[in-house]
mmCIF file of C-alpha atoms in Angstrom:
data_model
loop_
_atom_site.group_PDB
_atom_site.id
_atom_site.type_symbol
_atom_site.label_atom_id
_atom_site.label_comp_id
_atom_site.label_asym_id
_atom_site.label_seq_id
_atom_site.Cartn_x
_atom_site.Cartn_y
_atom_site.Cartn_z
ATOM 1 C CA MET H 282 9.646 -46.427 -34.890
ATOM 2 C CA ALA H 283 7.228 -47.055 -32.189
ATOM 3 C CA ALA H 284 7.848 -49.391 -29.165
ATOM 4 C CA GLU H 285 6.051 -52.724 -29.499
ATOM 5 C CA ILE H 286 3.463 -53.986 -27.100
ATOM 6 C CA VAL H 287 4.320 -57.446 -26.358
ATOM 7 C CA ASN H 288 2.211 -60.331 -24.290
ATOM 8 C CA HIS H 289 4.104 -60.316 -20.824
ATOM 9 C CA ARG H 290 5.057 -63.947 -19.142
ATOM 10 C CA ASP H 291 7.296 -64.118 -16.347
ATOM 11 C CA GLY H 292 6.924 -67.760 -15.544
ATOM 12 C CA GLY H 293 4.951 -67.117 -12.414
ATOM 13 C CA VAL H 294 1.549 -69.279 -11.638
ATOM 14 C CA SER H 295 -0.764 -68.832 -8.575
ATOM 15 C CA GLY H 296 -3.777 -70.378 -7.102
ATOM 16 C CA VAL H 297 -6.982 -67.975 -6.686
ATOM 17 C CA GLY H 298 -6.214 -65.121 -4.450
ATOM 18 C CA SER H 299 -2.596 -66.634 -3.858
ATOM 19 C CA ALA H 300 -0.696 -63.421 -2.571
ATOM 20 C CA ASP H 301 2.737 -64.516 -2.472
ATOM 21 C CA GLY H 302 2.768 -66.423 -5.932
ATOM 22 C CA ALA H 303 2.038 -70.107 -4.567
ATOM 23 C CA GLU H 304 0.924 -72.666 -6.694
ATOM 24 C CA GLY H 305 -2.578 -72.841 -4.467
ATOM 25 C CA SER H 306 -3.486 -74.888 -1.677
ATOM 26 C CA PRO H 307 -6.554 -77.042 -0.906
ATOM 27 C CA GLU H 308 -8.185 -73.652 0.361
ATOM 28 C CA GLU H 309 -7.050 -72.049 -2.977
ATOM 29 C CA PRO H 310 -7.142 -74.529 -5.919
ATOM 30 C CA PHE H 311 -4.986 -73.422 -9.006
ATOM 31 C CA ASP H 312 -7.238 -71.739 -11.409
ATOM 32 C CA PRO H 313 -5.407 -71.099 -14.904
ATOM 33 C CA ALA H 314 -7.046 -67.675 -15.206
ATOM 34 C CA PHE H 315 -5.466 -66.718 -12.369
ATOM 35 C CA ALA H 316 -1.960 -67.907 -13.672
ATOM 36 C CA LEU H 317 -2.213 -66.463 -16.725
ATOM 37 C CA HIS H 318 -2.761 -63.089 -15.432
ATOM 38 C CA ARG H 319 -0.151 -63.160 -13.243
ATOM 39 C CA GLY H 320 2.000 -60.072 -13.733
ATOM 40 C CA GLY H 321 -0.336 -58.609 -16.101
ATOM 41 C CA LYS H 322 -0.571 -59.722 -19.891
ATOM 42 C CA MET H 323 1.518 -56.740 -21.295
ATOM 43 C CA ALA H 324 4.968 -55.208 -21.309
ATOM 44 C CA ILE H 325 6.655 -52.912 -23.460
ATOM 45 C CA GLN H 326 9.630 -53.855 -25.614
ATOM 46 C CA ALA H 327 11.593 -51.630 -27.610
ATOM 47 C CA THR H 328 11.926 -51.934 -31.434
ATOM 48 C CA VAL H 329 15.530 -50.236 -31.879
ATOM 49 C CA PRO H 330 18.898 -51.425 -30.148
ATOM 50 C CA VAL H 331 20.729 -49.662 -27.496
ATOM 51 C CA ARG H 332 23.853 -51.745 -27.403
ATOM 52 C CA ASP H 333 26.646 -49.274 -27.117
ATOM 53 C CA ARG H 334 27.237 -45.217 -27.003
ATOM 54 C CA ASP H 335 26.483 -44.792 -30.503
ATOM 55 C CA ASP H 336 23.046 -46.322 -30.412
ATOM 56 C CA LEU H 337 22.326 -44.462 -27.363
ATOM 57 C CA SER H 338 23.125 -41.383 -28.915
ATOM 58 C CA LEU H 339 20.664 -41.890 -31.896
ATOM 59 C CA ALA H 340 17.706 -43.354 -29.693
ATOM 60 C CA TYR H 341 18.392 -40.470 -26.634
ATOM 61 C CA THR H 342 20.774 -37.330 -26.345
ATOM 62 C CA PRO H 343 21.869 -35.910 -28.576
ATOM 63 C CA GLY H 344 20.300 -37.320 -31.628
ATOM 64 C CA VAL H 345 16.617 -37.233 -30.246
ATOM 65 C CA ALA H 346 17.146 -33.410 -29.994
ATOM 66 C CA LYS H 347 17.079 -33.293 -33.728
ATOM 67 C CA VAL H 348 13.639 -35.027 -34.187
ATOM 68 C CA CYS H 349 12.075 -32.775 -31.561
ATOM 69 C CA SER H 350 12.994 -29.626 -33.270
ATOM 70 C CA ALA H 351 11.805 -30.988 -36.216
ATOM 71 C CA ILE H 352 8.672 -31.914 -35.024
ATOM 72 C CA ALA H 353 8.219 -28.367 -33.185
ATOM 73 C CA GLU H 354 8.742 -26.801 -36.294
ATOM 74 C CA ARG H 355 6.390 -28.875 -38.131
ATOM 75 C CA PRO H 356 3.845 -30.873 -35.916
ATOM 76 C CA GLU H 357 2.543 -33.186 -38.588
ATOM 77 C CA LEU H 358 5.856 -34.893 -38.607
ATOM 78 C CA VAL H 359 4.916 -36.211 -35.060
ATOM 79 C CA HIS H 360 3.128 -39.076 -36.940
ATOM 80 C CA ASP H 361 6.186 -40.304 -38.761
ATOM 81 C CA TYR H 362 8.820 -40.101 -36.011
ATOM 82 C CA THR H 363 6.843 -41.252 -32.991
ATOM 83 C CA TRP H 364 4.464 -44.351 -32.132
ATOM 84 C CA LYS H 365 1.667 -41.770 -32.395
ATOM 85 C CA SER H 366 0.392 -42.961 -35.758
ATOM 86 C CA GLN H 367 0.195 -46.256 -34.278
ATOM 87 C CA VAL H 368 -1.218 -46.703 -31.128
ATOM 88 C CA VAL H 369 -4.676 -46.377 -29.412
ATOM 89 C CA ALA H 370 -5.505 -45.478 -25.912
ATOM 90 C CA VAL H 371 -7.983 -47.754 -24.131
ATOM 91 C CA VAL H 372 -9.885 -45.691 -21.958
ATOM 92 C CA THR H 373 -12.324 -46.542 -19.144
ATOM 93 C CA ASP H 374 -13.453 -45.225 -15.732
ATOM 94 C CA GLY H 375 -14.793 -48.768 -14.636
ATOM 95 C CA THR H 376 -18.384 -48.240 -14.660
ATOM 96 C CA ALA H 377 -19.577 -50.879 -16.824
ATOM 97 C CA VAL H 378 -17.388 -53.700 -17.248
ATOM 98 C CA LEU H 379 -18.779 -56.846 -18.980
ATOM 99 C CA GLY H 380 -21.534 -57.872 -16.952
ATOM 100 C CA LEU H 381 -19.679 -57.145 -13.657
ATOM 101 C CA GLY H 382 -21.121 -53.563 -13.379
ATOM 102 C CA ASP H 383 -19.307 -50.880 -11.410
ATOM 103 C CA ILE H 384 -16.215 -52.301 -10.446
ATOM 104 C CA GLY H 385 -13.782 -49.636 -10.727
ATOM 105 C CA PRO H 386 -10.746 -48.562 -12.259
ATOM 106 C CA GLU H 387 -8.237 -51.096 -10.660
ATOM 107 C CA ALA H 388 -10.584 -54.149 -11.112
ATOM 108 C CA SER H 389 -11.354 -53.091 -14.880
ATOM 109 C CA LEU H 390 -7.436 -53.205 -15.820
ATOM 110 C CA PRO H 391 -7.592 -57.089 -16.543
ATOM 111 C CA VAL H 392 -9.727 -56.337 -19.331
ATOM 112 C CA MET H 393 -8.362 -53.190 -20.507
ATOM 113 C CA GLU H 394 -5.159 -54.971 -20.863
ATOM 114 C CA GLY H 395 -7.176 -57.910 -22.719
ATOM 115 C CA LYS H 396 -8.334 -55.542 -25.000
ATOM 116 C CA ALA H 397 -4.776 -53.880 -25.694
ATOM 117 C CA ILE H 398 -3.569 -57.684 -26.607
ATOM 118 C CA LEU H 399 -6.514 -58.061 -29.170
ATOM 119 C CA PHE H 400 -5.928 -54.806 -30.756
ATOM 120 C CA LYS H 401 -2.032 -56.012 -31.539
ATOM 121 C CA GLN H 402 -2.930 -59.457 -32.194
ATOM 122 C CA PHE H 403 -5.834 -58.915 -34.636
ATOM 123 C CA GLY H 404 -5.018 -55.616 -36.282
ATOM 124 C CA GLY H 405 -1.552 -54.873 -35.435
ATOM 125 C CA VAL H 406 -2.542 -52.046 -33.490
ATOM 126 C CA ASP H 407 -0.745 -50.914 -29.955
ATOM 127 C CA ALA H 408 -2.706 -50.035 -27.428
ATOM 128 C CA VAL H 409 -2.321 -48.592 -24.000
ATOM 129 C CA PRO H 410 -5.038 -49.484 -21.340
ATOM 130 C CA LEU H 411 -5.837 -46.334 -19.387
ATOM 131 C CA ALA H 412 -8.077 -46.581 -16.187
ATOM 132 C CA LEU H 413 -8.955 -43.351 -14.751
ATOM 133 C CA GLY H 414 -9.708 -42.635 -11.189
ATOM 134 C CA THR H 415 -12.812 -40.579 -11.899
ATOM 135 C CA THR H 416 -16.439 -41.005 -13.103
ATOM 136 C CA ASP H 417 -17.068 -37.415 -13.471
ATOM 137 C CA THR H 418 -18.153 -36.433 -17.244
ATOM 138 C CA ASP H 419 -16.371 -33.293 -17.378
ATOM 139 C CA GLU H 420 -13.119 -35.018 -15.690
ATOM 140 C CA ILE H 421 -13.018 -37.781 -17.780
ATOM 141 C CA ILE H 422 -13.308 -35.643 -20.808
ATOM 142 C CA GLU H 423 -10.650 -32.540 -19.723
ATOM 143 C CA THR H 424 -8.078 -35.933 -18.943
ATOM 144 C CA VAL H 425 -8.757 -37.647 -21.947
ATOM 145 C CA VAL H 426 -8.249 -34.151 -24.249
ATOM 146 C CA ARG H 427 -4.986 -33.554 -22.121
ATOM 147 C CA LEU H 428 -3.639 -37.170 -22.894
ATOM 148 C CA ALA H 429 -4.673 -37.239 -26.452
ATOM 149 C CA PRO H 430 -1.290 -35.764 -28.117
ATOM 150 C CA SER H 431 0.238 -39.006 -27.223
ATOM 151 C CA PHE H 432 -2.077 -41.323 -29.264
ATOM 152 C CA GLY H 433 -3.397 -41.979 -32.454
ATOM 153 C CA GLY H 434 -6.887 -43.009 -31.421
ATOM 154 C CA ILE H 435 -9.253 -43.099 -28.403
ATOM 155 C CA ASN H 436 -11.292 -46.472 -27.534
ATOM 156 C CA LEU H 437 -13.657 -45.832 -25.042
ATOM 157 C CA GLU H 438 -14.058 -48.971 -23.003
ATOM 158 C CA ASP H 439 -16.478 -49.927 -20.319
ATOM 159 C CA ILE H 440 -18.030 -46.652 -19.272
ATOM 160 C CA SER H 441 -21.647 -46.943 -18.151
ATOM 161 C CA ALA H 442 -24.612 -45.036 -19.943
ATOM 162 C CA PRO H 443 -25.838 -42.556 -20.556
ATOM 163 C CA ARG H 444 -22.515 -40.702 -19.770
ATOM 164 C CA CYS H 445 -20.874 -42.803 -22.610
ATOM 165 C CA PHE H 446 -22.557 -40.938 -25.344
ATOM 166 C CA GLU H 447 -21.692 -37.505 -23.940
ATOM 167 C CA ILE H 448 -18.068 -38.563 -23.535
ATOM 168 C CA GLU H 449 -17.881 -39.600 -27.029
ATOM 169 C CA ARG H 450 -19.409 -36.853 -28.465
ATOM 170 C CA ARG H 451 -17.753 -33.960 -26.625
ATOM 171 C CA LEU H 452 -14.164 -35.816 -26.949
ATOM 172 C CA GLN H 453 -14.750 -35.903 -31.057
ATOM 173 C CA GLU H 454 -15.724 -32.448 -31.099
ATOM 174 C CA ARG H 455 -12.644 -31.531 -29.112
ATOM 175 C CA LEU H 456 -9.896 -34.080 -30.834
ATOM 176 C CA ASP H 457 -8.886 -34.332 -34.334
ATOM 177 C CA ILE H 458 -8.064 -38.191 -33.934
ATOM 178 C CA PRO H 459 -10.803 -40.809 -33.817
ATOM 179 C CA VAL H 460 -12.756 -41.702 -30.856
ATOM 180 C CA PHE H 461 -14.837 -44.723 -30.711
ATOM 181 C CA HIS H 462 -17.149 -46.127 -28.028
ATOM 182 C CA ASP H 463 -16.456 -50.171 -28.887
ATOM 183 C CA ASP H 464 -19.291 -51.053 -26.425
ATOM 184 C CA GLN H 465 -21.455 -49.008 -28.786
ATOM 185 C CA HIS H 466 -20.261 -49.124 -32.349
ATOM 186 C CA GLY H 467 -18.280 -52.157 -32.409
ATOM 187 C CA THR H 468 -21.204 -54.231 -31.426
ATOM 188 C CA ALA H 469 -23.215 -52.472 -33.844
ATOM 189 C CA VAL H 470 -21.176 -53.446 -36.917
ATOM 190 C CA VAL H 471 -20.670 -57.049 -35.914
ATOM 191 C CA THR H 472 -24.454 -57.255 -35.600
ATOM 192 C CA LEU H 473 -25.196 -55.575 -38.868
ATOM 193 C CA ALA H 474 -22.733 -57.848 -40.672
ATOM 194 C CA ALA H 475 -24.518 -60.907 -39.209
ATOM 195 C CA LEU H 476 -28.025 -59.572 -40.024
ATOM 196 C CA ARG H 477 -27.159 -58.441 -43.613
ATOM 197 C CA ASN H 478 -25.818 -62.379 -44.289
ATOM 198 C CA ALA H 479 -28.790 -64.043 -42.288
ATOM 199 C CA ALA H 480 -31.142 -62.061 -44.594
ATOM 200 C CA LYS H 481 -29.372 -62.761 -47.700
ATOM 201 C CA LEU H 482 -29.506 -66.375 -46.693
ATOM 202 C CA THR H 483 -33.160 -66.330 -46.428
ATOM 203 C CA GLY H 484 -33.742 -64.183 -49.565
ATOM 204 C CA ARG H 485 -34.634 -60.651 -47.913
ATOM 205 C CA THR H 486 -33.072 -57.335 -47.474
ATOM 206 C CA LEU H 487 -32.736 -55.277 -44.227
ATOM 207 C CA GLY H 488 -35.484 -53.282 -45.794
ATOM 208 C CA ASP H 489 -37.764 -56.415 -45.315
ATOM 209 C CA LEU H 490 -37.213 -56.715 -41.672
ATOM 210 C CA ARG H 491 -38.587 -55.257 -38.505
ATOM 211 C CA ALA H 492 -36.347 -55.654 -35.824
ATOM 212 C CA VAL H 493 -36.764 -55.541 -31.781
ATOM 213 C CA ILE H 494 -34.076 -54.907 -29.045
ATOM 214 C CA SER H 495 -33.940 -55.896 -25.792
ATOM 215 C CA GLY H 496 -31.608 -53.189 -24.180
ATOM 216 C CA ALA H 497 -31.604 -49.095 -23.972
ATOM 217 C CA GLY H 498 -28.010 -48.896 -23.149
ATOM 218 C CA ALA H 499 -25.062 -48.110 -24.964
ATOM 219 C CA ALA H 500 -25.004 -51.130 -27.335
ATOM 220 C CA GLY H 501 -29.062 -51.314 -27.657
ATOM 221 C CA VAL H 502 -29.131 -47.556 -28.715
ATOM 222 C CA ALA H 503 -26.117 -47.869 -30.937
ATOM 223 C CA ILE H 504 -27.421 -50.783 -32.607
ATOM 224 C CA ALA H 505 -30.622 -49.189 -33.661
ATOM 225 C CA LYS H 506 -29.313 -45.893 -34.785
ATOM 226 C CA PHE H 507 -26.803 -47.907 -37.098
ATOM 227 C CA LEU H 508 -29.433 -50.382 -38.302
ATOM 228 C CA LEU H 509 -31.530 -47.475 -39.243
ATOM 229 C CA GLU H 510 -28.469 -45.938 -41.007
ATOM 230 C CA ALA H 511 -27.899 -48.959 -42.859
ATOM 231 C CA GLY H 512 -31.994 -49.392 -43.902
ATOM 232 C CA ILE H 513 -33.536 -51.365 -41.859
ATOM 233 C CA GLY H 514 -37.505 -51.572 -42.403
ATOM 234 C CA ASP H 515 -38.363 -50.882 -38.694
ATOM 235 C CA VAL H 516 -36.549 -51.116 -35.216
ATOM 236 C CA ALA H 517 -38.175 -51.263 -31.889
ATOM 237 C CA VAL H 518 -36.244 -50.970 -28.486
ATOM 238 C CA ALA H 519 -37.531 -51.964 -25.269
ATOM 239 C CA ASP H 520 -35.722 -51.138 -21.737
ATOM 240 C CA ARG H 521 -37.045 -52.516 -18.469
ATOM 241 C CA LYS H 522 -40.213 -50.978 -18.486
ATOM 242 C CA GLY H 523 -41.358 -51.749 -22.259
ATOM 243 C CA VAL H 524 -41.093 -50.100 -25.697
ATOM 244 C CA VAL H 525 -39.281 -46.995 -25.767
ATOM 245 C CA SER H 526 -41.945 -45.135 -27.310
ATOM 246 C CA ALA H 527 -42.911 -41.252 -27.460
ATOM 247 C CA ASP H 528 -45.768 -41.647 -25.313
ATOM 248 C CA ARG H 529 -43.804 -42.464 -22.308
ATOM 249 C CA ALA H 530 -43.231 -39.673 -19.654
ATOM 250 C CA ASP H 531 -40.420 -41.317 -18.329
ATOM 251 C CA LEU H 532 -37.657 -41.394 -20.908
ATOM 252 C CA THR H 533 -34.271 -39.647 -20.412
ATOM 253 C CA ASP H 534 -33.054 -37.027 -23.170
ATOM 254 C CA VAL H 535 -31.075 -40.016 -25.210
ATOM 255 C CA LYS H 536 -34.242 -42.330 -25.204
ATOM 256 C CA ARG H 537 -36.509 -39.426 -26.056
ATOM 257 C CA GLU H 538 -34.349 -38.937 -29.042
ATOM 258 C CA LEU H 539 -34.426 -42.580 -29.616
ATOM 259 C CA ALA H 540 -38.327 -42.738 -29.580
ATOM 260 C CA ALA H 541 -38.289 -40.257 -32.418
ATOM 261 C CA LEU H 542 -35.957 -42.066 -34.530
ATOM 262 C CA THR H 543 -37.506 -45.622 -33.883
ATOM 263 C CA ASN H 544 -40.247 -47.800 -33.909
ATOM 264 C CA ARG H 545 -42.143 -46.273 -36.983
ATOM 265 C CA ALA H 546 -44.775 -48.975 -36.083
ATOM 266 C CA GLY H 547 -46.194 -47.121 -33.006
ATOM 267 C CA LEU H 548 -45.749 -50.139 -30.660
ATOM 268 C CA SER H 549 -46.083 -49.679 -27.032
ATOM 269 C CA GLY H 550 -46.220 -51.886 -24.107
ATOM 270 C CA SER H 551 -43.747 -55.202 -23.542
ATOM 271 C CA LEU H 552 -40.697 -56.271 -25.261
ATOM 272 C CA GLU H 553 -42.778 -59.437 -25.436
ATOM 273 C CA ALA H 554 -45.752 -57.704 -27.327
ATOM 274 C CA ALA H 555 -43.315 -56.172 -29.809
ATOM 275 C CA LEU H 556 -41.950 -59.584 -30.493
ATOM 276 C CA ALA H 557 -44.996 -60.840 -32.170
ATOM 277 C CA GLY H 558 -44.734 -60.885 -35.780
ATOM 278 C CA ALA H 559 -41.251 -59.352 -35.505
ATOM 279 C CA ASP H 560 -38.466 -60.843 -37.917
ATOM 280 C CA VAL H 561 -35.525 -60.245 -35.773
ATOM 281 C CA PHE H 562 -34.804 -60.138 -31.896
ATOM 282 C CA ILE H 563 -31.571 -58.586 -30.790
ATOM 283 C CA GLY H 564 -30.788 -58.953 -27.205
ATOM 284 C CA VAL H 565 -28.067 -56.877 -25.433
ATOM 285 C CA SER H 566 -29.730 -56.596 -22.006
ATOM 286 C CA GLY H 567 -29.412 -59.756 -20.264
ATOM 287 C CA GLY H 568 -32.642 -61.212 -18.685
ATOM 288 C CA THR H 569 -34.607 -63.903 -19.946
ATOM 289 C CA VAL H 570 -37.086 -63.685 -22.793
ATOM 290 C CA PRO H 571 -40.086 -66.321 -22.407
ATOM 291 C CA GLU H 572 -40.253 -68.791 -24.786
ATOM 292 C CA PRO H 573 -43.793 -68.036 -25.996
ATOM 293 C CA ALA H 574 -42.466 -64.821 -27.272
ATOM 294 C CA ILE H 575 -40.013 -66.340 -29.377
ATOM 295 C CA ALA H 576 -42.505 -68.701 -30.584
ATOM 296 C CA SER H 577 -44.697 -65.745 -31.738
ATOM 297 C CA MET H 578 -42.099 -64.013 -33.840
ATOM 298 C CA ALA H 579 -42.392 -64.314 -37.976
ATOM 299 C CA PRO H 580 -41.751 -67.588 -39.853
ATOM 300 C CA GLY H 581 -38.294 -67.545 -40.634
ATOM 301 C CA ALA H 582 -37.128 -65.173 -38.151
ATOM 302 C CA PHE H 583 -33.623 -64.216 -36.300
ATOM 303 C CA VAL H 584 -32.560 -64.606 -32.911
ATOM 304 C CA PHE H 585 -29.304 -62.649 -31.846
ATOM 305 C CA ALA H 586 -29.253 -62.944 -28.132
ATOM 306 C CA MET H 587 -25.951 -61.808 -27.096
ATOM 307 C CA ALA H 588 -25.976 -61.423 -23.363
ATOM 308 C CA ASN H 589 -22.756 -62.976 -21.896
ATOM 309 C CA PRO H 590 -22.505 -65.608 -20.443
ATOM 310 C CA ASN H 591 -26.237 -66.279 -20.389
ATOM 311 C CA PRO H 592 -28.063 -65.359 -23.517
ATOM 312 C CA GLU H 593 -31.582 -63.924 -23.180
ATOM 313 C CA VAL H 594 -32.636 -66.968 -25.224
ATOM 314 C CA HIS H 595 -30.813 -70.372 -24.889
ATOM 315 C CA PRO H 596 -30.021 -71.729 -28.401
ATOM 316 C CA ASP H 597 -31.741 -74.698 -27.816
ATOM 317 C CA ILE H 598 -35.024 -73.027 -27.777
ATOM 318 C CA ALA H 599 -34.059 -70.333 -30.293
ATOM 319 C CA HIS H 600 -33.492 -72.846 -32.676
ATOM 320 C CA ARG H 601 -37.129 -74.260 -32.487
ATOM 321 C CA TYR H 602 -38.305 -71.231 -33.958
ATOM 322 C CA ALA H 603 -35.667 -69.024 -35.682
ATOM 323 C CA ALA H 604 -33.852 -69.402 -39.149
ATOM 324 C CA VAL H 605 -30.767 -68.213 -37.981
ATOM 325 C CA VAL H 606 -29.658 -67.887 -34.064
ATOM 326 C CA ALA H 607 -26.310 -65.918 -32.968
ATOM 327 C CA THR H 608 -25.009 -65.468 -29.422
ATOM 328 C CA GLY H 609 -22.110 -63.745 -27.627
ATOM 329 C CA ARG H 610 -20.661 -66.932 -26.759
ATOM 330 C CA SER H 611 -17.362 -68.489 -28.146
ATOM 331 C CA ASP H 612 -19.004 -72.187 -27.703
ATOM 332 C CA TYR H 613 -21.732 -71.562 -30.184
ATOM 333 C CA PRO H 614 -21.779 -70.536 -33.922
ATOM 334 C CA ASN H 615 -22.287 -67.202 -35.207
ATOM 335 C CA GLN H 616 -20.516 -65.563 -32.394
ATOM 336 C CA ILE H 617 -21.298 -61.528 -32.323
ATOM 337 C CA ASN H 618 -17.652 -60.599 -31.278
ATOM 338 C CA ASN H 619 -16.323 -57.083 -31.229
ATOM 339 C CA VAL H 620 -13.184 -58.160 -31.959
ATOM 340 C CA LEU H 621 -14.166 -58.856 -35.400
ATOM 341 C CA ALA H 622 -14.624 -55.016 -35.886
ATOM 342 C CA PHE H 623 -12.208 -52.910 -33.564
ATOM 343 C CA PRO H 624 -8.873 -53.759 -34.531
ATOM 344 C CA GLY H 625 -9.325 -53.396 -38.287
ATOM 345 C CA ILE H 626 -11.518 -50.248 -37.879
ATOM 346 C CA PHE H 627 -8.850 -48.565 -36.343
ATOM 347 C CA ALA H 628 -5.910 -50.015 -38.225
ATOM 348 C CA GLY H 629 -7.669 -48.647 -41.167
ATOM 349 C CA ALA H 630 -8.211 -45.136 -39.686
ATOM 350 C CA LEU H 631 -4.700 -45.001 -38.398
ATOM 351 C CA GLN H 632 -3.485 -46.028 -41.736
ATOM 352 C CA VAL H 633 -4.949 -42.994 -43.636
ATOM 353 C CA ARG H 634 -4.661 -40.770 -40.269
ATOM 354 C CA ALA H 635 -8.186 -40.312 -39.958
ATOM 355 C CA SER H 636 -9.541 -37.274 -38.054
ATOM 356 C CA ARG H 637 -12.699 -39.314 -37.162
ATOM 357 C CA ILE H 638 -14.717 -42.570 -37.478
ATOM 358 C CA THR H 639 -17.708 -41.935 -39.465
ATOM 359 C CA GLU H 640 -20.948 -43.764 -40.063
ATOM 360 C CA ALA H 641 -19.991 -44.532 -43.642
ATOM 361 C CA MET H 642 -16.480 -46.149 -42.361
ATOM 362 C CA LYS H 643 -18.507 -48.146 -39.808
ATOM 363 C CA ILE H 644 -20.696 -49.393 -42.562
ATOM 364 C CA ALA H 645 -17.707 -50.256 -44.662
ATOM 365 C CA ALA H 646 -16.560 -52.172 -41.769
ATOM 366 C CA ALA H 647 -19.955 -54.063 -41.669
ATOM 367 C CA ASP H 648 -20.019 -55.047 -45.390
ATOM 368 C CA ALA H 649 -16.422 -56.060 -45.470
ATOM 369 C CA LEU H 650 -16.821 -58.609 -42.557
ATOM 370 C CA ALA H 651 -19.938 -59.794 -44.060
ATOM 371 C CA ASP H 652 -18.259 -60.320 -47.501
ATOM 372 C CA VAL H 653 -15.706 -62.517 -45.761
ATOM 373 C CA VAL H 654 -18.190 -65.230 -45.602
ATOM 374 C CA GLY H 655 -18.735 -65.442 -49.182
ATOM 375 C CA ASP H 656 -19.931 -68.560 -50.702
ATOM 376 C CA GLU H 657 -19.958 -70.331 -47.292
ATOM 377 C CA LEU H 658 -22.981 -68.525 -45.879
ATOM 378 C CA ALA H 659 -25.279 -71.025 -43.894
ATOM 379 C CA ALA H 660 -27.591 -70.734 -40.956
ATOM 380 C CA ASP H 661 -24.464 -71.492 -38.684
ATOM 381 C CA TYR H 662 -22.193 -69.353 -40.226
ATOM 382 C CA VAL H 663 -23.290 -65.941 -40.921
ATOM 383 C CA ILE H 664 -20.301 -64.278 -39.238
ATOM 384 C CA PRO H 665 -16.764 -65.306 -39.525
ATOM 385 C CA SER H 666 -14.464 -66.396 -36.582
ATOM 386 C CA PRO H 667 -12.184 -64.021 -35.077
ATOM 387 C CA PHE H 668 -9.489 -66.161 -35.905
ATOM 388 C CA ASP H 669 -10.291 -66.173 -39.676
ATOM 389 C CA GLU H 670 -7.083 -64.454 -40.999
ATOM 390 C CA ARG H 671 -8.939 -62.771 -43.827
ATOM 391 C CA VAL H 672 -10.986 -60.415 -41.196
ATOM 392 C CA ALA H 673 -8.611 -57.959 -40.204
ATOM 393 C CA PRO H 674 -7.045 -56.986 -43.563
ATOM 394 C CA ALA H 675 -10.427 -57.031 -45.017
ATOM 395 C CA VAL H 676 -11.973 -54.506 -42.687
ATOM 396 C CA THR H 677 -8.768 -52.279 -42.356
ATOM 397 C CA ALA H 678 -8.908 -51.895 -46.648
ATOM 398 C CA ALA H 679 -12.783 -51.121 -46.231
ATOM 399 C CA VAL H 680 -12.701 -48.662 -43.590
ATOM 400 C CA ALA H 681 -9.311 -47.035 -45.164
ATOM 401 C CA ALA H 682 -11.095 -46.368 -48.425
ATOM 402 C CA ALA H 683 -14.381 -45.239 -46.826
ATOM 403 C CA ALA H 684 -12.506 -42.651 -44.974
ATOM 404 C CA ARG H 685 -10.702 -41.267 -48.166
ATOM 405 C CA ALA H 686 -14.083 -41.392 -49.849
ATOM 406 C CA GLU H 687 -15.649 -39.239 -46.878
ATOM 407 C CA GLY H 688 -12.920 -36.763 -46.864
ATOM 408 C CA VAL H 689 -11.799 -37.445 -43.510
ATOM 409 C CA ALA H 690 -8.256 -38.891 -44.375
ATOM 410 C CA ARG H 691 -5.048 -37.192 -44.064
ATOM 411 C CA ARG H 692 -2.984 -39.338 -45.910
#
């Protein structure tokens, strides 16, 4: 049986920056975020008892030797007699943490711990945070490959673009377990689910829509590719210099590939120009989009301004022109939140011991997520809440079924 990762509480509280665990002072006022994080948010808890000598002889030597020998003879038994089949490594190098940027591995740990407890809370999946002390692509890959025998899946987190694309690709080529960069694919899955429902609400299909994405980093690139895979009419991506188009001489290899796949309309120039007549705006870049650009979009448009904490378009402004508005914030309706996707995706993949997570598995996850909304579909409800208990089971079942259909399931 696997050890269980649990929330850790030692009762300590502190003020902001309080090194000795004091309650805070006039100079250092009490902050509940620091209080919650005191001692970390996780601990390891055994799932078998060690109460006496008999328990010890089974959990450790000599009983454990029998299990080790069996696994040595039949390696696939590791899934049945260790926690491997239900644990994910959450791996980062701390270079693209939230909106904070390159803050380093130590400073990234609170986020990685948070990710791990979300895996457990929403998907029943154990996860271990691993913040690596290197930003070298080859070193990250080699480190993860050497750690992989202990895990059933690898969740890459907060690794800056464009390195994140190569790291994910090369790891999946070398490993026979799922490798998933959530900043890319989790965001894309939830975006597609919300977009499907927004289109349904307004009597359209994905094929009827032209989208413009602000941001050509990990999320923007993944969303664009995923929407094309799902059948959107057209999508253009803009970076700081304007629309990513084949006529630009300053493109990286990733953006050059993106230019070849996207922008069937042949747009060039600024983001604002591309938004004229567009049906969908998707923001994953930060910054601010001027109100006249949103006003120039097609009637019945959708505005998904997902930068956190400050959306590219304030919802009050977006509602003046858009039929459906979504953000990345929890205090507005239609929150595009990755936690809706990654716990169920990994739970489904681990359930069938999938060797990878395919495009079809991700599309199945998006469809299942959209279907949870069902007859409750409304302009302020195109995506369910992370606390909707139907979400994770629906996504898990859909991903597991798609893995079997794709031939990547091993049970």
